[in-house]
CSV table of C-alpha atoms in Angstrom, one decimal:
chain,number,residue,atom,x,y,z
A,14,MET,CA,-86.4,-7.9,-7.0
A,15,LYS,CA,-89.2,-6.1,-5.5
A,16,THR,CA,-88.8,-2.6,-4.6
A,17,ARG,CA,-90.6,-2.4,-1.1
A,18,SER,CA,-89.9,1.0,0.2
A,19,ILE,CA,-88.1,4.1,-0.7
A,20,MET,CA,-86.0,6.6,1.5
A,21,VAL,CA,-85.4,10.2,0.8
A,22,GLN,CA,-82.7,11.8,2.8
A,23,THR,CA,-80.6,14.7,3.0
A,24,LEU,CA,-77.3,14.6,5.2
A,25,CYS,CA,-77.1,18.2,6.3
A,26,VAL,CA,-77.4,18.3,9.9
A,27,PRO,CA,-74.3,18.1,11.8
A,28,CYS,CA,-73.2,15.4,14.5
A,29,SER,CA,-71.7,16.6,17.9
A,30,CYS,CA,-69.9,13.1,18.3
A,31,HIS,CA,-67.1,11.5,16.0
A,32,CYS,CA,-67.7,8.0,16.7
A,33,ARG,CA,-65.3,5.3,15.6
A,34,TYR,CA,-68.2,3.2,14.5
A,35,CYS,CA,-70.3,5.7,12.2
A,36,LEU,CA,-71.8,4.1,9.3
A,37,LEU,CA,-72.1,7.6,7.6
A,38,SER,CA,-68.4,8.3,8.1
A,39,TRP,CA,-69.1,12.1,9.8
A,40,ASN,CA,-66.3,14.2,9.1
A,41,ASN,CA,-67.7,17.5,10.1
A,42,HIS,CA,-68.5,18.1,6.4
A,43,PRO,CA,-72.2,17.7,5.4
A,44,VAL,CA,-72.8,16.1,2.2
A,45,GLY,CA,-76.6,16.6,2.0
A,46,ALA,CA,-78.7,19.2,-0.1
A,47,ASP,CA,-80.3,22.2,1.4
A,48,TYR,CA,-83.1,21.2,3.9
A,49,GLU,CA,-85.9,23.1,2.6
A,50,ARG,CA,-85.2,22.2,-1.0
A,51,SER,CA,-85.0,18.5,0.0
A,52,LYS,CA,-88.1,18.6,1.9
A,53,GLU,CA,-90.0,20.3,-0.8
A,54,TYR,CA,-88.5,17.6,-3.3
A,55,ALA,CA,-89.9,14.8,-0.4
A,56,LYS,CA,-93.5,16.4,-0.5
A,57,LYS,CA,-93.9,16.2,-3.8
A,58,PHE,CA,-92.8,12.5,-4.4
A,59,HIS,CA,-94.6,11.5,-1.5
A,60,ALA,CA,-97.8,12.7,-3.0
A,61,TYR,CA,-96.8,11.1,-6.2
A,62,MET,CA,-96.3,7.7,-4.1
A,63,LYS,CA,-99.5,8.0,-2.4
A,64,GLU,CA,-101.6,8.4,-5.5
A,65,ASN,CA,-99.4,6.0,-7.7
A,66,HIS,CA,-97.8,3.2,-5.5
A,67,PRO,CA,-99.5,3.0,-2.1
A,68,GLU,CA,-98.0,-0.6,-1.9
A,69,ILE,CA,-94.6,1.1,-1.4
A,70,GLN,CA,-93.4,2.9,1.9
A,71,PHE,CA,-92.3,6.1,1.5
A,72,ASP,CA,-90.0,7.9,4.4
A,73,PHE,CA,-88.2,11.1,4.4
A,74,THR,CA,-85.4,11.6,6.7
A,75,PHE,CA,-82.3,14.0,7.6
A,76,GLY,CA,-78.8,13.3,9.3
A,77,TYR,CA,-76.1,13.2,10.4
A,78,SER,CA,-78.1,13.6,13.6
A,79,MET,CA,-81.6,14.5,14.3
A,80,ASP,CA,-80.3,18.0,16.0
A,81,HIS,CA,-82.3,19.9,13.3
A,82,SER,CA,-82.6,23.9,14.3
A,83,ASN,CA,-86.7,23.4,13.8
A,84,LEU,CA,-86.7,19.8,15.0
A,85,LEU,CA,-90.4,19.9,16.1
A,86,GLN,CA,-91.8,21.4,13.3
A,87,GLU,CA,-90.0,19.0,11.1
A,88,ILE,CA,-91.3,16.1,13.0
A,89,ASP,CA,-94.7,17.4,12.3
A,90,PHE,CA,-93.9,17.2,8.6
A,91,LEU,CA,-92.6,13.8,8.8
A,92,ASN,CA,-96.0,12.7,10.5
A,93,THR,CA,-97.9,14.5,7.7
A,94,ILE,CA,-96.1,12.1,5.0
A,95,GLY,CA,-96.2,9.1,7.3
A,96,SER,CA,-92.5,8.9,7.7
A,97,ILE,CA,-91.3,6.6,10.6
A,98,GLN,CA,-89.2,9.4,11.8
A,99,GLY,CA,-92.1,11.2,12.7
A,100,ARG,CA,-92.6,8.8,15.5
A,101,LEU,CA,-89.3,7.2,16.3
A,102,LEU,CA,-86.0,9.4,16.8
A,103,GLN,CA,-82.4,8.2,17.1
A,104,LEU,CA,-81.1,10.8,19.6
A,105,ASP,CA,-77.2,10.1,19.2
A,106,GLY,CA,-75.1,13.0,18.7
A,107,MET,CA,-77.2,16.0,20.0
A,108,LYS,CA,-75.7,19.1,21.0
A,109,PHE,CA,-75.5,19.2,25.0
A,110,ARG,CA,-78.4,20.9,26.5
A,111,SER,CA,-79.1,22.1,30.1
A,112,GLU,CA,-81.5,20.0,32.4
A,113,GLU,CA,-84.2,22.7,31.6
A,114,GLU,CA,-83.5,22.4,27.8
A,115,ILE,CA,-83.6,18.6,27.9
A,116,ASP,CA,-87.0,18.6,29.7
A,117,GLU,CA,-88.2,21.2,27.1
A,118,LEU,CA,-87.0,19.1,24.4
A,119,MET,CA,-88.5,16.0,25.5
A,120,SER,CA,-91.9,17.6,26.5
A,121,GLY,CA,-91.9,18.9,22.7
A,122,LEU,CA,-91.1,15.5,21.3
A,123,ALA,CA,-93.8,14.0,23.3
A,124,GLY,CA,-96.3,16.7,22.3
A,125,HIS,CA,-95.5,16.0,18.6
A,126,GLY,CA,-95.8,12.5,18.1
A,127,ILE,CA,-92.5,10.9,19.1
A,128,LYS,CA,-93.6,7.5,20.8
A,129,GLN,CA,-89.9,6.0,21.0
A,130,ILE,CA,-86.3,7.0,21.1
A,131,ASN,CA,-83.2,5.0,20.6
A,132,PHE,CA,-79.9,5.4,22.1
A,133,THR,CA,-76.4,3.9,21.3
A,134,PHE,CA,-74.0,2.8,23.8
A,135,TYR,CA,-70.6,1.5,23.2
A,136,GLY,CA,-69.6,0.5,27.0
A,137,LEU,CA,-69.1,2.0,30.2
A,138,GLN,CA,-68.8,5.6,30.6
A,139,ALA,CA,-64.7,6.0,30.0
A,140,TYR,CA,-64.8,3.9,27.1
A,141,HIS,CA,-67.8,5.3,25.7
A,142,ASP,CA,-66.8,8.5,25.8
A,143,ARG,CA,-63.7,7.8,24.1
A,144,PHE,CA,-65.3,5.8,21.5
A,145,ALA,CA,-67.9,8.6,20.8
A,146,GLY,CA,-65.5,11.2,20.5
A,147,ARG,CA,-66.9,13.4,23.1
A,148,GLN,CA,-66.4,13.8,27.1
A,149,GLY,CA,-69.7,13.4,28.9
A,150,ASP,CA,-71.5,11.6,26.4
A,151,PHE,CA,-72.6,8.5,28.5
A,152,HIS,CA,-74.3,10.6,31.2
A,153,TYR,CA,-75.9,13.0,28.8
A,154,LEU,CA,-77.1,10.2,26.8
A,155,LEU,CA,-78.5,8.5,30.1
A,156,LYS,CA,-80.2,12.0,31.1
A,157,LEU,CA,-81.7,12.4,27.8
A,158,ALA,CA,-83.3,8.9,28.4
A,159,GLN,CA,-84.6,9.6,31.8
A,160,THR,CA,-86.3,12.7,30.7
A,161,ALA,CA,-87.7,10.9,27.9
A,162,THR,CA,-89.2,8.4,30.1
A,163,GLU,CA,-90.6,11.1,32.5
A,164,HIS,CA,-92.6,12.6,29.5
A,165,GLY,CA,-93.8,9.3,28.6
A,166,ILE,CA,-91.8,8.4,25.8
A,167,GLU,CA,-90.8,4.7,25.2
A,168,THR,CA,-86.8,4.4,25.3
A,169,SER,CA,-84.5,1.7,23.8
A,170,ALA,CA,-80.6,1.2,23.6
A,171,GLY,CA,-78.2,-0.8,21.2
A,172,ILE,CA,-74.9,-1.8,22.4
A,173,PRO,CA,-72.6,-2.8,19.4
A,174,LEU,CA,-70.3,-5.3,20.6
A,175,THR,CA,-66.5,-5.9,20.2
A,176,HIS,CA,-63.7,-7.7,21.8
A,177,GLU,CA,-63.2,-4.6,23.4
A,178,ASN,CA,-66.3,-4.1,25.1
A,179,ALA,CA,-67.9,-7.2,25.5
A,180,ALA,CA,-66.8,-7.7,29.0
A,181,GLN,CA,-68.7,-4.4,30.0
A,182,SER,CA,-72.0,-5.1,28.7
A,183,GLU,CA,-73.3,-6.9,31.5
A,184,GLU,CA,-72.8,-4.1,33.8
A,185,LEU,CA,-73.6,-1.5,31.0
A,186,ILE,CA,-77.2,-3.6,30.8
A,187,GLY,CA,-77.8,-3.2,34.6
A,188,ILE,CA,-76.8,0.6,34.3
A,189,LEU,CA,-79.5,1.2,31.3
A,190,GLU,CA,-82.1,-0.7,33.0
A,191,ALA,CA,-81.5,1.2,36.4
A,192,HIS,CA,-82.1,4.4,34.1
A,193,ARG,CA,-85.5,2.7,32.8
A,194,ILE,CA,-84.3,2.2,29.6
A,195,LYS,CA,-87.1,-0.4,28.5
A,196,LYS,CA,-85.4,-2.2,25.7
A,197,VAL,CA,-81.6,-3.0,25.4
A,198,SER,CA,-80.1,-5.1,22.3
A,199,LEU,CA,-77.0,-6.2,21.5
A,200,LEU,CA,-75.6,-6.1,18.0
A,201,ILE,CA,-72.7,-6.7,15.8
A,202,PRO,CA,-71.5,-3.6,14.3
A,203,HIS,CA,-71.5,-3.3,10.5
A,204,GLU,CA,-68.3,-2.8,8.3
A,205,GLU,CA,-70.0,0.2,6.5
A,206,GLY,CA,-68.5,3.8,6.8
A,207,ARG,CA,-66.0,3.7,9.8
A,208,GLY,CA,-67.4,0.3,11.1
A,209,ILE,CA,-64.3,-1.1,8.7
A,210,SER,CA,-61.9,0.0,11.3
A,211,LEU,CA,-63.3,-2.1,13.9
A,212,ASN,CA,-62.5,-5.6,12.3
A,213,GLY,CA,-59.5,-6.1,14.2
A,214,ILE,CA,-61.7,-6.2,17.2
A,215,ARG,CA,-64.3,-8.0,15.8
A,216,PHE,CA,-66.8,-9.7,18.3
A,217,SER,CA,-66.4,-13.6,18.0
A,218,GLN,CA,-67.3,-16.8,19.8
A,219,TRP,CA,-64.6,-16.5,22.4
A,220,ASP,CA,-66.4,-13.3,23.4
A,221,PHE,CA,-69.9,-14.5,23.4
A,222,GLU,CA,-69.0,-17.6,25.5
A,223,ARG,CA,-67.6,-15.3,28.2
A,224,LEU,CA,-71.0,-13.1,28.2
A,225,GLY,CA,-72.8,-12.5,31.2
A,226,PRO,CA,-76.4,-14.2,31.2
A,227,ASN,CA,-78.3,-11.1,31.0
A,228,ALA,CA,-76.1,-10.1,28.0
A,229,LYS,CA,-76.0,-13.4,25.9
A,230,CYS,CA,-79.8,-13.5,25.8
A,231,ARG,CA,-79.8,-10.0,24.4
A,232,LEU,CA,-77.9,-10.9,21.2
A,233,ASN,CA,-80.4,-12.3,18.5
A,234,THR,CA,-78.1,-15.4,17.2
A,235,GLY,CA,-80.8,-15.9,14.4
A,236,ILE,CA,-79.6,-12.6,12.9
A,237,PHE,CA,-76.0,-12.5,14.2
A,238,LYS,CA,-73.8,-15.8,13.8
A,239,THR,CA,-70.3,-16.9,13.0
A,240,GLU,CA,-68.7,-16.7,10.0
A,241,GLY,CA,-68.7,-20.5,9.9
A,242,GLN,CA,-72.3,-20.7,10.8
A,243,TRP,CA,-73.2,-18.8,7.8
A,244,VAL,CA,-70.9,-20.5,5.4
A,245,ASN,CA,-71.9,-23.8,6.4
A,246,GLU,CA,-75.8,-22.9,6.4
A,247,LYS,CA,-77.7,-25.1,4.1
A,248,ASN,CA,-81.0,-23.2,3.5
A,249,LEU,CA,-79.8,-19.8,2.9
A,250,GLN,CA,-82.6,-17.9,1.3
A,251,ALA,CA,-81.9,-15.3,-1.5
A,252,GLU,CA,-82.9,-11.8,-1.0
A,253,GLU,CA,-86.2,-10.9,-3.1
A,254,ASN,CA,-86.9,-7.0,-1.9
A,255,ARG,CA,-85.1,-4.0,-1.5
A,256,THR,CA,-85.2,-0.5,-0.3
A,257,LEU,CA,-84.2,2.1,-2.5
A,258,LEU,CA,-82.2,5.3,-1.0
A,259,ILE,CA,-82.2,8.5,-2.5
A,260,SER,CA,-79.7,10.6,-1.0
A,261,LEU,CA,-79.7,14.3,-2.0
A,262,THR,CA,-76.8,16.3,-2.4
A,263,PRO,CA,-75.7,19.6,-4.0
A,264,ASP,CA,-74.5,17.7,-7.1
A,265,ASN,CA,-77.5,15.5,-7.8
A,266,ILE,CA,-80.7,17.3,-6.4
A,267,GLY,CA,-81.2,19.4,-9.4
A,268,MET,CA,-81.0,16.1,-11.6
A,269,PHE,CA,-83.9,14.5,-9.4
A,270,GLU,CA,-85.7,17.6,-9.6
A,271,ASP,CA,-85.5,17.7,-13.3
A,272,MET,CA,-86.6,14.0,-13.4
A,273,GLY,CA,-89.9,12.6,-13.3
A,274,PHE,CA,-90.5,10.4,-10.4
A,275,GLU,CA,-90.9,6.9,-12.1
A,276,GLU,CA,-87.7,7.8,-13.6
A,277,ALA,CA,-86.0,8.5,-10.1
A,278,ILE,CA,-87.1,5.2,-9.2
A,279,ARG,CA,-85.9,3.4,-12.0
A,280,TYR,CA,-82.4,5.2,-12.0
A,281,VAL,CA,-81.7,3.8,-8.3
A,282,GLU,CA,-83.1,0.6,-9.1
A,283,LYS,CA,-80.6,0.5,-12.2
A,284,LEU,CA,-77.6,1.1,-9.7
A,285,ASP,CA,-79.0,-1.7,-7.4
A,286,GLU,CA,-79.1,-4.1,-10.3
A,287,THR,CA,-76.0,-3.0,-12.1
A,288,TYR,CA,-73.7,-3.6,-9.0
A,289,TYR,CA,-75.3,-7.0,-8.1
A,290,ALA,CA,-75.1,-8.4,-11.6
A,291,ALA,CA,-71.4,-7.5,-11.4
A,292,LEU,CA,-71.0,-9.8,-8.3
A,293,PRO,CA,-71.2,-13.6,-7.4
A,294,THR,CA,-74.0,-14.4,-5.1
A,295,PHE,CA,-73.9,-15.0,-1.5
A,296,ARG,CA,-73.4,-18.5,-1.6
A,297,GLN,CA,-70.9,-18.7,-4.4
A,298,LEU,CA,-69.0,-15.9,-2.2
A,299,CYS,CA,-69.2,-18.2,0.6
A,300,GLU,CA,-67.6,-21.0,-1.7
A,301,MET,CA,-64.9,-18.6,-2.7
A,302,TYR,CA,-64.0,-17.0,0.4
A,303,GLY,CA,-65.8,-18.6,3.6
A,304,ASP,CA,-64.1,-19.8,6.4
A,305,PRO,CA,-66.0,-22.8,7.6
A,306,ASP,CA,-64.5,-22.8,10.9
A,307,GLY,CA,-64.6,-19.0,11.2
A,308,THR,CA,-65.5,-17.8,14.5
A,309,CYS,CA,-66.4,-13.9,14.1
A,310,PHE,CA,-70.0,-12.8,14.5
A,311,TYR,CA,-71.8,-11.3,11.3
A,312,GLY,CA,-74.9,-10.4,10.1
A,313,LYS,CA,-75.6,-11.7,6.8
A,314,ARG,CA,-75.6,-8.6,4.9
A,315,ASP,CA,-72.6,-7.6,6.4
A,316,LEU,CA,-71.0,-10.9,5.8
A,317,PHE,CA,-72.0,-10.8,2.0
A,318,GLN,CA,-70.7,-7.0,1.7
A,319,HIS,CA,-67.5,-8.0,3.3
A,320,TYR,CA,-67.0,-10.7,0.7
A,321,GLN,CA,-68.1,-8.5,-2.0
A,322,LYS,CA,-65.4,-5.8,-1.3
A,323,ARG,CA,-62.9,-8.5,-1.4
A,324,TYR,CA,-64.4,-9.7,-4.9
A,325,ILE,CA,-64.3,-6.1,-6.3
A,326,ALA,CA,-60.7,-5.6,-4.9
A,327,GLU,CA,-59.5,-8.7,-6.4
A,328,LYS,CA,-61.1,-8.6,-9.5
A,329,LYS,CA,-60.4,-4.8,-9.8
A,330,LEU,CA,-63.5,-4.0,-10.8
A,331,SER,CA,-65.0,-0.3,-11.0
A,332,LEU,CA,-68.6,-0.2,-9.8
A,333,TYR,CA,-70.6,2.2,-8.1
A,334,ASP,CA,-70.9,1.3,-4.4
A,335,VAL,CA,-74.9,1.0,-3.9
A,336,THR,CA,-73.9,0.0,-0.3
A,337,ASP,CA,-72.4,3.7,0.8
A,338,GLU,CA,-75.1,4.9,2.7
A,339,ARG,CA,-74.2,8.4,2.1
A,340,TYR,CA,-75.3,8.4,-1.3
A,341,CYS,CA,-78.1,7.1,-3.6
A,342,GLY,CA,-78.2,3.2,-3.5
A,343,SER,CA,-80.1,0.2,-2.1
A,344,ARG,CA,-80.6,-2.5,1.0
A,345,ARG,CA,-81.7,-5.9,-0.2
A,346,PHE,CA,-83.6,-8.2,2.2
């Protein structure tokens, strides 16, 4: 297993929404360490990686939203270390701003190197606002996107598909395109965080067949397939690479500061290896739990984790969960 990238994060910035589909399970209580302390750690870590492991991508980010009080200054910092978040921002959950404040924000983002902004839309206006837990969020995102375009920033949007919102997708795509959102993609929500609550409305083959033509072509069916298609796949490739996540919290930042950087890398790699060594492979789990006729859609990683959680529960295993992206862990690919 090859470590290809390392992400250092601190989840210290509040989010103004409370979405049903939140991979980070935002509950109004940030779990991240102090930002300035985390930034200093990331700065030193980046310098070490640049000198000793230039082949490994290094990124630093913060959350739960990008609404940092000194956002432009922090974008400049992210760009000094080559972090992807210095060029691409996900702008869900930003606090409401006036039109003048939105224009000032987008002007600043464009001037500080942001090339693309991404948004998430859960359905048409009424449905989206309920899903995001904030009245007015739908029109606010459209206003952010429209103003970003006026300042030369590319915009993109993702629509997480469920049984509930699938019928809204065709009309929604038209609205987003009318607001000059350049790229609109459909995706299947992951079970991480509060995503687990969507299993009862998971998108299925029945829903796919009823999508409009403009929507249907925007779901990548090479990445998102039915359970049956994954189970019956003959040439599944095992993951050979991983991204490590070092999520700084008040409880662990001192430990990481006291570690050497090689020790920190090895620490998280061991978390990854211990977790996966205790579990069957994806192919084995498919043989144990897979429904060859299953019609619900999954990404491969999502279905793998779905089976893993079932196996862990049945075997009553006590494992550190490296898939919980609020904390240190990994993502294999």
